[in-house]
Coordinates of C-alpha atoms and ligand atoms in Angstrom, one line a residue:
X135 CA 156.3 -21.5 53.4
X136 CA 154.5 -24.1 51.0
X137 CA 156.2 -27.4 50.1
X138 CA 159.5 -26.8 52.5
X139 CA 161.6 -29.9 53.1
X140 CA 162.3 -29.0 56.3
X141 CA 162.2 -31.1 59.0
X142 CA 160.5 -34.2 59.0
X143 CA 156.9 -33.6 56.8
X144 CA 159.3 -33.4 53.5
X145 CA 157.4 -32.1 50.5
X146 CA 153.7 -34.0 51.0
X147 CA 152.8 -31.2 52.6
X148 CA 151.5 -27.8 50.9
X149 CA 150.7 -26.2 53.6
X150 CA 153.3 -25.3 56.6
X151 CA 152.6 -26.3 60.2
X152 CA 150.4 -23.5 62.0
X153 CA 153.0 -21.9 64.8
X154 CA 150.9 -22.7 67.9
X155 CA 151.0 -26.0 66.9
X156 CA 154.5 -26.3 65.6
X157 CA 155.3 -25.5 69.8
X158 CA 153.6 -28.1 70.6
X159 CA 154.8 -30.5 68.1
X160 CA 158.4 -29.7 69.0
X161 CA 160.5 -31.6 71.6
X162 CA 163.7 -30.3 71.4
X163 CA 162.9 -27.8 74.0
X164 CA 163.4 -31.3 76.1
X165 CA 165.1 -33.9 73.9
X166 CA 168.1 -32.5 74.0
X167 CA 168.8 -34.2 76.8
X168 CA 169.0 -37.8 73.9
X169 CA 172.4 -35.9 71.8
X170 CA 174.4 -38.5 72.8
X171 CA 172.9 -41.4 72.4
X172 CA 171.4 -40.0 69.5
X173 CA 174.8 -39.6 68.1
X174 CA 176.1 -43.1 69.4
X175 CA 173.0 -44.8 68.1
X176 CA 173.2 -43.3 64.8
X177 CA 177.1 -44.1 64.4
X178 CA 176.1 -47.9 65.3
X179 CA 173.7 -47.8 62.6
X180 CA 175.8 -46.0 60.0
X181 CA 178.9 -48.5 60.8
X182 CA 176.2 -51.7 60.2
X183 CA 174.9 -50.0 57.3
X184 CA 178.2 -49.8 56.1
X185 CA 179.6 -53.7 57.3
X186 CA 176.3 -54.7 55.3
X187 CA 177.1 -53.1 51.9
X188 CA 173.9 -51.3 52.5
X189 CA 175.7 -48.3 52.5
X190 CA 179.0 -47.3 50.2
X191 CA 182.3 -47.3 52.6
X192 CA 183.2 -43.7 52.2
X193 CA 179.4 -42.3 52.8
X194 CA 179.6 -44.2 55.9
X195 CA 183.3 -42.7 56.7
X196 CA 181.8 -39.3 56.6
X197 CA 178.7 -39.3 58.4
X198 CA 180.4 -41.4 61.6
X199 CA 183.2 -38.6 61.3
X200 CA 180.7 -35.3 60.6
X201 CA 178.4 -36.7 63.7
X202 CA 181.4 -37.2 65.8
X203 CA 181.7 -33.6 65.0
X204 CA 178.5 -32.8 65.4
X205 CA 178.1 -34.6 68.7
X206 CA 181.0 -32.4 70.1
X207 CA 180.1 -29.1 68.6
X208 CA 176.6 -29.5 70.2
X209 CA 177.3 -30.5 73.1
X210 CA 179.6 -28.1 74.1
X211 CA 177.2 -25.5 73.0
X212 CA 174.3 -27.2 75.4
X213 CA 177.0 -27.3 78.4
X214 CA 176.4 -23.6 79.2
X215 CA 173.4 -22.4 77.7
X216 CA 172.8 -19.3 79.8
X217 CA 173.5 -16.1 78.1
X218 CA 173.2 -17.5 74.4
X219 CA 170.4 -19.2 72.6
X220 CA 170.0 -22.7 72.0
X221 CA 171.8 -24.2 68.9
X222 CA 168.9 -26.4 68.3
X223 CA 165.7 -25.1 65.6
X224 CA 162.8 -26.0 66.7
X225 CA 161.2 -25.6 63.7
X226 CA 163.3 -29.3 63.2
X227 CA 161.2 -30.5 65.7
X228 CA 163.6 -32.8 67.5
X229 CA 166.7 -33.6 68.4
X230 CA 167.2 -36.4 66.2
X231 CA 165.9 -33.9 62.9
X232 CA 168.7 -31.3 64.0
X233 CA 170.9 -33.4 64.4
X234 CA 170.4 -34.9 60.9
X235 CA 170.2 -31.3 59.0
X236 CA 173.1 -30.4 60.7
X237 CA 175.1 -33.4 59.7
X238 CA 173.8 -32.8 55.8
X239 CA 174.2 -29.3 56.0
X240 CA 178.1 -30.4 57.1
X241 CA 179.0 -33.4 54.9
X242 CA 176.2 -33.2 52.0
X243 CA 174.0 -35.7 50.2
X244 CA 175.8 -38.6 52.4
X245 CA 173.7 -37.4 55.3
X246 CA 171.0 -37.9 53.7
X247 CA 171.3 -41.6 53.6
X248 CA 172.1 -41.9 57.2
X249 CA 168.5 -42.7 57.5
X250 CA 168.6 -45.6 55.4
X251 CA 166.5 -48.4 56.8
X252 CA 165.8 -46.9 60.1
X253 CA 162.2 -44.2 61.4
X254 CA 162.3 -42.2 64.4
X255 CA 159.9 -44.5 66.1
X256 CA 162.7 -47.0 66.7
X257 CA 165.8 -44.0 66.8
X258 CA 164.0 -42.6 69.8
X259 CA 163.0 -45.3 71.0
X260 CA 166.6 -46.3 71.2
X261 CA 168.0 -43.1 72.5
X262 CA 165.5 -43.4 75.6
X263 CA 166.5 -46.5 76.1
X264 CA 170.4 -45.3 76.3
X265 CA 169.0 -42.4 78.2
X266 CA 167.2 -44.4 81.3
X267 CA 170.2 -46.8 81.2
X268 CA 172.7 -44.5 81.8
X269 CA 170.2 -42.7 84.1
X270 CA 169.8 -45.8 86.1
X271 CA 173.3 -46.4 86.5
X272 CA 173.9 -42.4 87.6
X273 CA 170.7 -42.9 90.2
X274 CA 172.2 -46.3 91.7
X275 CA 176.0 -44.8 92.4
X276 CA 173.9 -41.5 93.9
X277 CA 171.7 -44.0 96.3
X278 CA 175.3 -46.0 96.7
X279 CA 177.1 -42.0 97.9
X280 CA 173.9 -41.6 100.1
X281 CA 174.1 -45.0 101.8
X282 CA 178.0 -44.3 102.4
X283 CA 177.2 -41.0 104.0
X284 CA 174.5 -42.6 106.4
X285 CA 176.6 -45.9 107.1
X286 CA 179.5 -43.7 108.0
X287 CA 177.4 -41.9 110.3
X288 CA 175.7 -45.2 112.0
X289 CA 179.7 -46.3 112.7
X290 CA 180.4 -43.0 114.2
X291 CA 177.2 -43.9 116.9
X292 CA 177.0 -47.4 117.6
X293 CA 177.1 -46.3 120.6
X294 CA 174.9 -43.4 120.9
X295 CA 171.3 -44.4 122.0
X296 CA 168.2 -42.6 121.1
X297 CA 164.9 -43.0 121.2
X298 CA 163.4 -45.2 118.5
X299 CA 159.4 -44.1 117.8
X300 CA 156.5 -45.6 117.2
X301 CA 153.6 -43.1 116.2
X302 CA 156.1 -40.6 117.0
X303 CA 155.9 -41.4 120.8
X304 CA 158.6 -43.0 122.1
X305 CA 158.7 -46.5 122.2
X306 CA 162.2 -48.5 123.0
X307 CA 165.8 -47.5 123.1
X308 CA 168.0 -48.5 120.2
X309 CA 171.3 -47.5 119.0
X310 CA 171.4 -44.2 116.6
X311 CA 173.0 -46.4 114.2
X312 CA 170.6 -48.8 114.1
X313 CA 167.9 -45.7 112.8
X314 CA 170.2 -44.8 110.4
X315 CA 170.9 -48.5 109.0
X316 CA 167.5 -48.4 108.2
X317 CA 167.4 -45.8 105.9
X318 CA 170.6 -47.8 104.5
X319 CA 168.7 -51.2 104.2
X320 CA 165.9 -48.5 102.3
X321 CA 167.9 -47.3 99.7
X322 CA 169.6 -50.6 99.1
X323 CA 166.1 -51.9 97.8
X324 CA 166.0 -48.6 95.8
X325 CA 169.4 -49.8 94.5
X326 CA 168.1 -52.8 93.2
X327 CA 165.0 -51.6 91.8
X328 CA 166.7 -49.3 89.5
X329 CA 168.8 -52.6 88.6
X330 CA 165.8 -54.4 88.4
X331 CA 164.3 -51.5 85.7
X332 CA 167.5 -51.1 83.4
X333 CA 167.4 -54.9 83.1
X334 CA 164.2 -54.7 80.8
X335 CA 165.7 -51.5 79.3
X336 CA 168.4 -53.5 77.9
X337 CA 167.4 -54.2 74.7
X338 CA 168.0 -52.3 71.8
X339 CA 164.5 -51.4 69.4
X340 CA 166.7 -50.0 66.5
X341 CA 165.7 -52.4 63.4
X342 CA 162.1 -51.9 64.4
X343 CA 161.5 -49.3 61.7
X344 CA 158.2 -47.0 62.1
X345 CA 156.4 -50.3 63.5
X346 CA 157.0 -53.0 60.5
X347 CA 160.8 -53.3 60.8
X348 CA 162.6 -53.1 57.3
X349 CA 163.3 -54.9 54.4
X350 CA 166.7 -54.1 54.6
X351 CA 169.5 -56.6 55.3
X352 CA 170.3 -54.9 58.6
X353 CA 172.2 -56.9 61.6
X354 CA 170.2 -55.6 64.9
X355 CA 172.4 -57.8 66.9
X356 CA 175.7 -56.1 65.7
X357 CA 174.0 -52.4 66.6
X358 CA 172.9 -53.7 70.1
X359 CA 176.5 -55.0 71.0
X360 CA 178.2 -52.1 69.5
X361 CA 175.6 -49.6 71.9
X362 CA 176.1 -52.0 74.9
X363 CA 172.7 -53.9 74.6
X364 CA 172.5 -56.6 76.3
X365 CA 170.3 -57.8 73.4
X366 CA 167.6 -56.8 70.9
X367 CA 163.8 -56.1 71.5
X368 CA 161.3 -59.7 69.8
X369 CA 158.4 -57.5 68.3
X370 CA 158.7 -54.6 66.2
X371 CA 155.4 -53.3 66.7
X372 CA 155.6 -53.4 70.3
X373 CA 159.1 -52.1 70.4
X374 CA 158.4 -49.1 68.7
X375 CA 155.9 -47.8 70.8
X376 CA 157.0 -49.4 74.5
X377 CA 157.7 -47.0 76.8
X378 CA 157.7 -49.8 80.0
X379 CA 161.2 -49.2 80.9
X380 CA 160.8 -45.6 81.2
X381 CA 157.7 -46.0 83.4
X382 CA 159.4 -48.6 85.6
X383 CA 162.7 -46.5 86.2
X384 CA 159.9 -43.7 87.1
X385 CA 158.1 -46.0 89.5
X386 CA 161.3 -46.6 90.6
X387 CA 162.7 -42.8 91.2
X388 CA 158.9 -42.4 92.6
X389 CA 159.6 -45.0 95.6
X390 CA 163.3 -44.2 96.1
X391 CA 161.8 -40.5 96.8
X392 CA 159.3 -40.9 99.3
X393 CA 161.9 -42.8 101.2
X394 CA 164.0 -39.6 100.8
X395 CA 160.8 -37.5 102.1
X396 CA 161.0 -39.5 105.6
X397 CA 164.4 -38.9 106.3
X398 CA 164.1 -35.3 105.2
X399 CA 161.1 -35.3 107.4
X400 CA 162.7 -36.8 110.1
X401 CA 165.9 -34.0 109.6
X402 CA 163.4 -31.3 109.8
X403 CA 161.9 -32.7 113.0
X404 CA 165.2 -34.0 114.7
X405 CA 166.9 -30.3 114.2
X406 CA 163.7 -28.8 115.8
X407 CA 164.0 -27.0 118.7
X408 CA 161.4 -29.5 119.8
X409 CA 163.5 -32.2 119.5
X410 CA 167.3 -30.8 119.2
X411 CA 168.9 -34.4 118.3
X412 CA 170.7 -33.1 115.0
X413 CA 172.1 -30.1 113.8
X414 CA 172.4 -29.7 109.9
X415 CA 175.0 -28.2 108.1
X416 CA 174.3 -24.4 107.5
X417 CA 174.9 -24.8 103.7
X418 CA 171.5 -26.7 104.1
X419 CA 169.9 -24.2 105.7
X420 CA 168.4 -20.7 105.1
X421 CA 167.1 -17.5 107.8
X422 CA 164.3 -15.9 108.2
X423 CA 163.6 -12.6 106.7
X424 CA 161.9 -11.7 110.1
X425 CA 163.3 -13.7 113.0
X426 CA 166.9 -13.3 113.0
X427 CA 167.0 -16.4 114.9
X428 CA 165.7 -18.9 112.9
X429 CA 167.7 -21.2 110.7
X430 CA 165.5 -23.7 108.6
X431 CA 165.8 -26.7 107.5
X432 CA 164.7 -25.3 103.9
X433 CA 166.5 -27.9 101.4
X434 CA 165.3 -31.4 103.4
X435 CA 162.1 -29.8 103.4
X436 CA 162.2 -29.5 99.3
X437 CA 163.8 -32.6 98.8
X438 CA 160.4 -33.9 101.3
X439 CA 158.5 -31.7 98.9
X440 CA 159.8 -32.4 95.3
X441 CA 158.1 -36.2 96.3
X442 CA 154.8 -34.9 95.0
X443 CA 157.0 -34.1 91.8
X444 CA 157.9 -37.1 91.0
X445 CA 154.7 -39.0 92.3
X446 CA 153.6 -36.8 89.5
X447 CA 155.9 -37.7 86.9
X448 CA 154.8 -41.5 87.2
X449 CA 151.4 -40.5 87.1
X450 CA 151.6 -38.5 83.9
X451 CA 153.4 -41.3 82.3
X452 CA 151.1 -43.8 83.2
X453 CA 148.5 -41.7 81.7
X454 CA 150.0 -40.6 78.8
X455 CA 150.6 -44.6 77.9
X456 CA 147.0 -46.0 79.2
X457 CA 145.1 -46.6 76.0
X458 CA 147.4 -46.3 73.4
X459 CA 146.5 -48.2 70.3
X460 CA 149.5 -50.4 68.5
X461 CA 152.5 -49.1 67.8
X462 CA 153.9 -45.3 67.7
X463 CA 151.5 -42.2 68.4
X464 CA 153.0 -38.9 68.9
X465 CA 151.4 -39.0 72.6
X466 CA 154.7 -41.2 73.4
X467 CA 156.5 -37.9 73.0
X468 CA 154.6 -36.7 76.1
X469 CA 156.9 -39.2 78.1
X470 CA 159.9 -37.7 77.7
X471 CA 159.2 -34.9 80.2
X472 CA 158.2 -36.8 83.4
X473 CA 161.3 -39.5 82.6
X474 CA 163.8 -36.2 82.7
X475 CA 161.8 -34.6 85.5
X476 CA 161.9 -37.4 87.4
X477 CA 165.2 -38.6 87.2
X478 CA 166.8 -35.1 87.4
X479 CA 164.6 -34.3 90.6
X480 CA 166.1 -37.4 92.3
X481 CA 169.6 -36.9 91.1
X482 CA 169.7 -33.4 92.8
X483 CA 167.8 -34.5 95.7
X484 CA 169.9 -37.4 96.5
X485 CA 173.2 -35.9 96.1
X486 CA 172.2 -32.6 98.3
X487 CA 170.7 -35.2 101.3
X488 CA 174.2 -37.4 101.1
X489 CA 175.9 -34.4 101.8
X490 CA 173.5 -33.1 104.4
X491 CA 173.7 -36.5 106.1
X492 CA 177.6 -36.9 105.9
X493 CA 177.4 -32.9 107.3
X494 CA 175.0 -33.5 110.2
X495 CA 175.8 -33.6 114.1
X496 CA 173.9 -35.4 116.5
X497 CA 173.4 -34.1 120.1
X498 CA 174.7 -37.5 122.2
X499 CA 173.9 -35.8 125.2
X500 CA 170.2 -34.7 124.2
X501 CA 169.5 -38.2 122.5
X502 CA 170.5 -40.3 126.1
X503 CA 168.3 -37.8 128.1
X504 CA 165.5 -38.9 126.1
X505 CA 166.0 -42.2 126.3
X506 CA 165.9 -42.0 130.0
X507 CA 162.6 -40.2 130.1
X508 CA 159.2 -41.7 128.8
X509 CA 159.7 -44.7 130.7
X510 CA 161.4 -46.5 127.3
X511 CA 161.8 -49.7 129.4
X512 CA 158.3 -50.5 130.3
X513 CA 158.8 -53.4 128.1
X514 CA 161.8 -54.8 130.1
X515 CA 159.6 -55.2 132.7
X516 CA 157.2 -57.2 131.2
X517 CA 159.9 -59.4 129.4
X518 CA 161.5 -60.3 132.8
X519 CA 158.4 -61.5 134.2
X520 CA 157.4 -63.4 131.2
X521 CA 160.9 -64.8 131.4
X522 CA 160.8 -65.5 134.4
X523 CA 157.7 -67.9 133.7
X524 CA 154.5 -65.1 133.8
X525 CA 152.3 -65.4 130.5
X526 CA 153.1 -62.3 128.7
X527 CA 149.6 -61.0 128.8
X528 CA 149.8 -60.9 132.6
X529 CA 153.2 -59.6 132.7
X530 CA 152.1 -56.5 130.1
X531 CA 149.3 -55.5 132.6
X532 CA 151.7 -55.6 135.3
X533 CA 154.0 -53.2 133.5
X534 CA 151.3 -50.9 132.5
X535 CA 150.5 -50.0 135.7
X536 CA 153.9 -50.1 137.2
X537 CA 154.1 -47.6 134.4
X538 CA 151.1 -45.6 135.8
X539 CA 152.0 -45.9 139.3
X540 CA 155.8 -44.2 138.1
X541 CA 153.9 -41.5 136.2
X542 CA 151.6 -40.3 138.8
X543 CA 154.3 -40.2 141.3
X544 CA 156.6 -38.1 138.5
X545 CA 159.1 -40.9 138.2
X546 CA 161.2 -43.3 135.8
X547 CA 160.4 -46.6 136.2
X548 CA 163.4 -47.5 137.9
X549 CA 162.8 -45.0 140.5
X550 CA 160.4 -46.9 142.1
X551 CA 161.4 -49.5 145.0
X552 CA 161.5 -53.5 145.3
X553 CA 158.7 -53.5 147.4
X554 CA 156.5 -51.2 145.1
X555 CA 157.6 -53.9 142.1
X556 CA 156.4 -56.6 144.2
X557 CA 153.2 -55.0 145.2
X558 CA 152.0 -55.6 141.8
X559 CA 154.3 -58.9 141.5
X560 CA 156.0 -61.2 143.8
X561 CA 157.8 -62.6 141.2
X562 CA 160.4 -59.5 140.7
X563 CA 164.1 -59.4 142.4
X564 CA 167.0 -57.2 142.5
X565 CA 167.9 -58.3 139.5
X566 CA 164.7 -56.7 137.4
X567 CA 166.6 -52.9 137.8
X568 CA 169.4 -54.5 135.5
X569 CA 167.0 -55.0 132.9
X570 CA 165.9 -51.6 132.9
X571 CA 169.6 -50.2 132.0
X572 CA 168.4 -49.0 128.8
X573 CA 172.1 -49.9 126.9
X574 CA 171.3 -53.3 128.5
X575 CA 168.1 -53.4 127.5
X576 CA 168.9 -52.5 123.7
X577 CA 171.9 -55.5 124.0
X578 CA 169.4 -58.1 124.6
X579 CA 167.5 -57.5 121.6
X580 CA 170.4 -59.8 120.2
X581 CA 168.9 -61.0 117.0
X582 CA 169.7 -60.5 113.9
X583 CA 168.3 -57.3 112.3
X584 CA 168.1 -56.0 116.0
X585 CA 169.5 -53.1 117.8
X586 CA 172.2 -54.8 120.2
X587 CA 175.5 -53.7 119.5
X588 CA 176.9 -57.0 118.1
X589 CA 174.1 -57.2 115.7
X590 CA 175.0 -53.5 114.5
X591 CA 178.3 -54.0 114.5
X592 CA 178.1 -57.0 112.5
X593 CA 175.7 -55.3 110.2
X594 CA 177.9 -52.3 109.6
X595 CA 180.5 -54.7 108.6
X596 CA 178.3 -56.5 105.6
X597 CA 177.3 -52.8 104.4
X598 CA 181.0 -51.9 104.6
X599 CA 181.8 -55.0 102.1
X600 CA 179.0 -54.1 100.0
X601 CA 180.1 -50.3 99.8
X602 CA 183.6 -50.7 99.7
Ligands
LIG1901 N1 160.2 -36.5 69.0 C1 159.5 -37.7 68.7 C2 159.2 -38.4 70.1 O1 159.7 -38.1 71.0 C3 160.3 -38.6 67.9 C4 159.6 -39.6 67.1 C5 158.7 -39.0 66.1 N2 158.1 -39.9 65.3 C6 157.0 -39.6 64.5 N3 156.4 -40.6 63.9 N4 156.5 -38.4 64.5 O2 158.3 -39.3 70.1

């Protein structure tokens, strides 16, 4: 169809868009996901429009009422999409085209002037703005659930030791809630990155225009308060084609992620039969189609998996931006996708591991065996002597072959008698086999950020405050 006015080309064109490449041109597939803070954005701008005399009082009544109705209408249609089509043409390209046809098709020529002064460049840019604020905000209450499922968990085991690992070999006692603080202290500096992201995302582009701004009297401040902007973007040109803010929430989801991949890791190695510390919910877990035994840790092992997803998603963005010439090039579309993708991927994944986390039950029993066996206290021994006035060094060699000397007779450190101590030292007494109580052991590590029970306690407390 030569010389249609549909969607955004209007009438310079004579020749429509080939098919193939009208798919590829359209986002709405994906943008739908911006209806409503397209709607919001385009009522702030209609109101302004209106305040300004730019726009005739009664136009401006209609389109804020028709998009309200819009905005409604659609939405309820996108809420359960599965047995009908989509409402959106995608032969309008985008959301913000349908959403404009629709709202002419409804109120008439009026709708036509809701464009007034305004491009897509600095509409979408605007919408994605709104879109990784609120996303942001969503993410940081998630990572908040997920910290008050494991901080929940660390207060019911302050008192449960287990082994803590280095290189995944034993290494020193510590309390269980002093592992799972860890992963608290982890996703608080998630938190604060996703803060630290919607900070720079808090300026509103619209008044930007297609990259020159617009000779319009508009009043960007009064469109940025009424959308909850902290403020408005300083460069037009740059404005309409920054897409910073979505790559920094990105990098942000991409971090907060891979810390989610280590504790799903360590969920799918701690329910092992290797291990047995932790048993997950069953709603977590799936069978085999073969061993009737088996129940596997299938969803920590996506949520470990769907890392490489998101890792992907900040690399596709990065991409998409690197070389752009000044201002808006269609490419900018391209970021939509891996923004969704990756917030979406970490929504889901941090609200299924929350509930996994609050579900979990650790084996007390199995954890304190452990700790008993590996001899987790070789350190003790070398702390006593060097508190007790042996350089370190010498004390460390001392220990290691205590610990050799209890290994090739198929003991525990503690098993082993004064006199063998003092074989290899004078300088132990009856004392030293205090020091190798492993709940001891963890108390004296009595600083802060350490594993004594105090220091958790206290700890717990401050994350308590900051959770409520
Ligand atoms: N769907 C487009 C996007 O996501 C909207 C902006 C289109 N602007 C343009 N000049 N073609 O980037």
């Amino acid at each position: 169809m030569a010389n249609e006015a549909r969607g955004a080309r209007g009438r310079r064109f004579a020749e429509s868009l080939d098919p193939d490449a009208a798919e590829l041109n359209a986002s709405v597939g994906f943008d739908w996901r911006l209806l409503p803070h397209d709607v919001a954005g385009s009522i702030a701008h209609a109101q302004m429009l209106g305040r300004r005399g730019i726009l005739p009082a009664a136009d401006v009544e209609r389109i804020v009422t028709g998009l309200r109705e819009i905005g409604a209408e659609l939405a309820a249609d996108l809420a359960d999409l599965k047995d009908r089509e989509s409402p959106l043409d995608s032969a309008l390209e985008d959301i913000h085209m349908n959403v404009e046809a629709r709202l002419s098709a409804r109120i008439g020529a009026a709708g036509g002037r809701l464009h007034t002064a305004r491009s897509r460049n600095d509409q979408v840019a605007t919408d994605l703005r709104l879109y990784a604020l609120a996303s942001a905000k969503k993410l940081m209450l998630e990572l908040d659930n997920l910290r008050r499922a494991l901080l929940a968990q660390a207060r019911a085991h302050v008192d449960t030791l287990v082994p803590g690992y280095t290189h995944l070999q034993r290494a020193q006692p510590i309390r269980l809630a002093h592992h799972l603080l860890a992963y608290v202290a982890m996703f608080g500096r998630d938190r604060a990155r996703m803060e630290d992201a919607a900070k720079r995302a808090d300026e509103c582009p619209l008044g930007s225009g297609a990259l020159a701004a617009t000779t319009f009297p508009i009043d960007r401040n009064q469109v940025a308060s009424d959308l909850g902007f902290r403020g408005v973007t300083r460069n037009s040109l740059d404005a309409a084609g920054d897409r910073d803010f979505a790559v920094e929430l990105v990098m942000a989801c991409a971090l907060a992620q891979a810390h989610l991949s280590r504790l799903g890791e360590e969920l799918v190695l701690w329910s092992s039969q290797e291990f047995q510390f932790a048993k997950l919910p069953e709603a977590y877990c799936s069978g085999s189609s073969i061993m009737p035994q088996k129940v596997n840790p299938d969803i920590p092992e996506l949520v470990r998996a769907k890392t490489g997803r998101v890792f992907g998603d900040l690399m596709a963005l990065l991409t998409v931006i690197k070389g752009l010439p000044l201002a808006y090039n269609k490419d900018l579309q391209e970021t939509q996708e891996p923004l969704y993708d990756a917030v979406e991927t970490l929504d889901i994944c941090l609200r299924v591991t929350a509930r996994i986390v609050r579900g979990t039950v650790f084996d007390v029993d199995r954890m304190w065996k452990s700790v008993a066996e590996g001899h987790l206290v070789a350190t003790e021994l070398a702390d006593y002597l060097a508190s007790k006035g042996i350089p370190f060094r010498r004390a460390h060699d001392v220990a290691g072959s205590l610990v050799r000397k209890a290994q090739s007779r198929g003991v525990e450190l503690v098993a082993l008698s004064l006199e063998e101590l003092r074989a290899e030292d004078p300088t132990f007494d009856p004392d030293v086999y205090e020091w190798l109580d492993p709940l001891r052991a963890v108390d004296r590590r009595d600083v802060v950020g350490g594993p004594a029970r105090n220091q958790v306690l206290a700890e717990i407390s401050r994350l308590e405050q900051e959770l409520g």
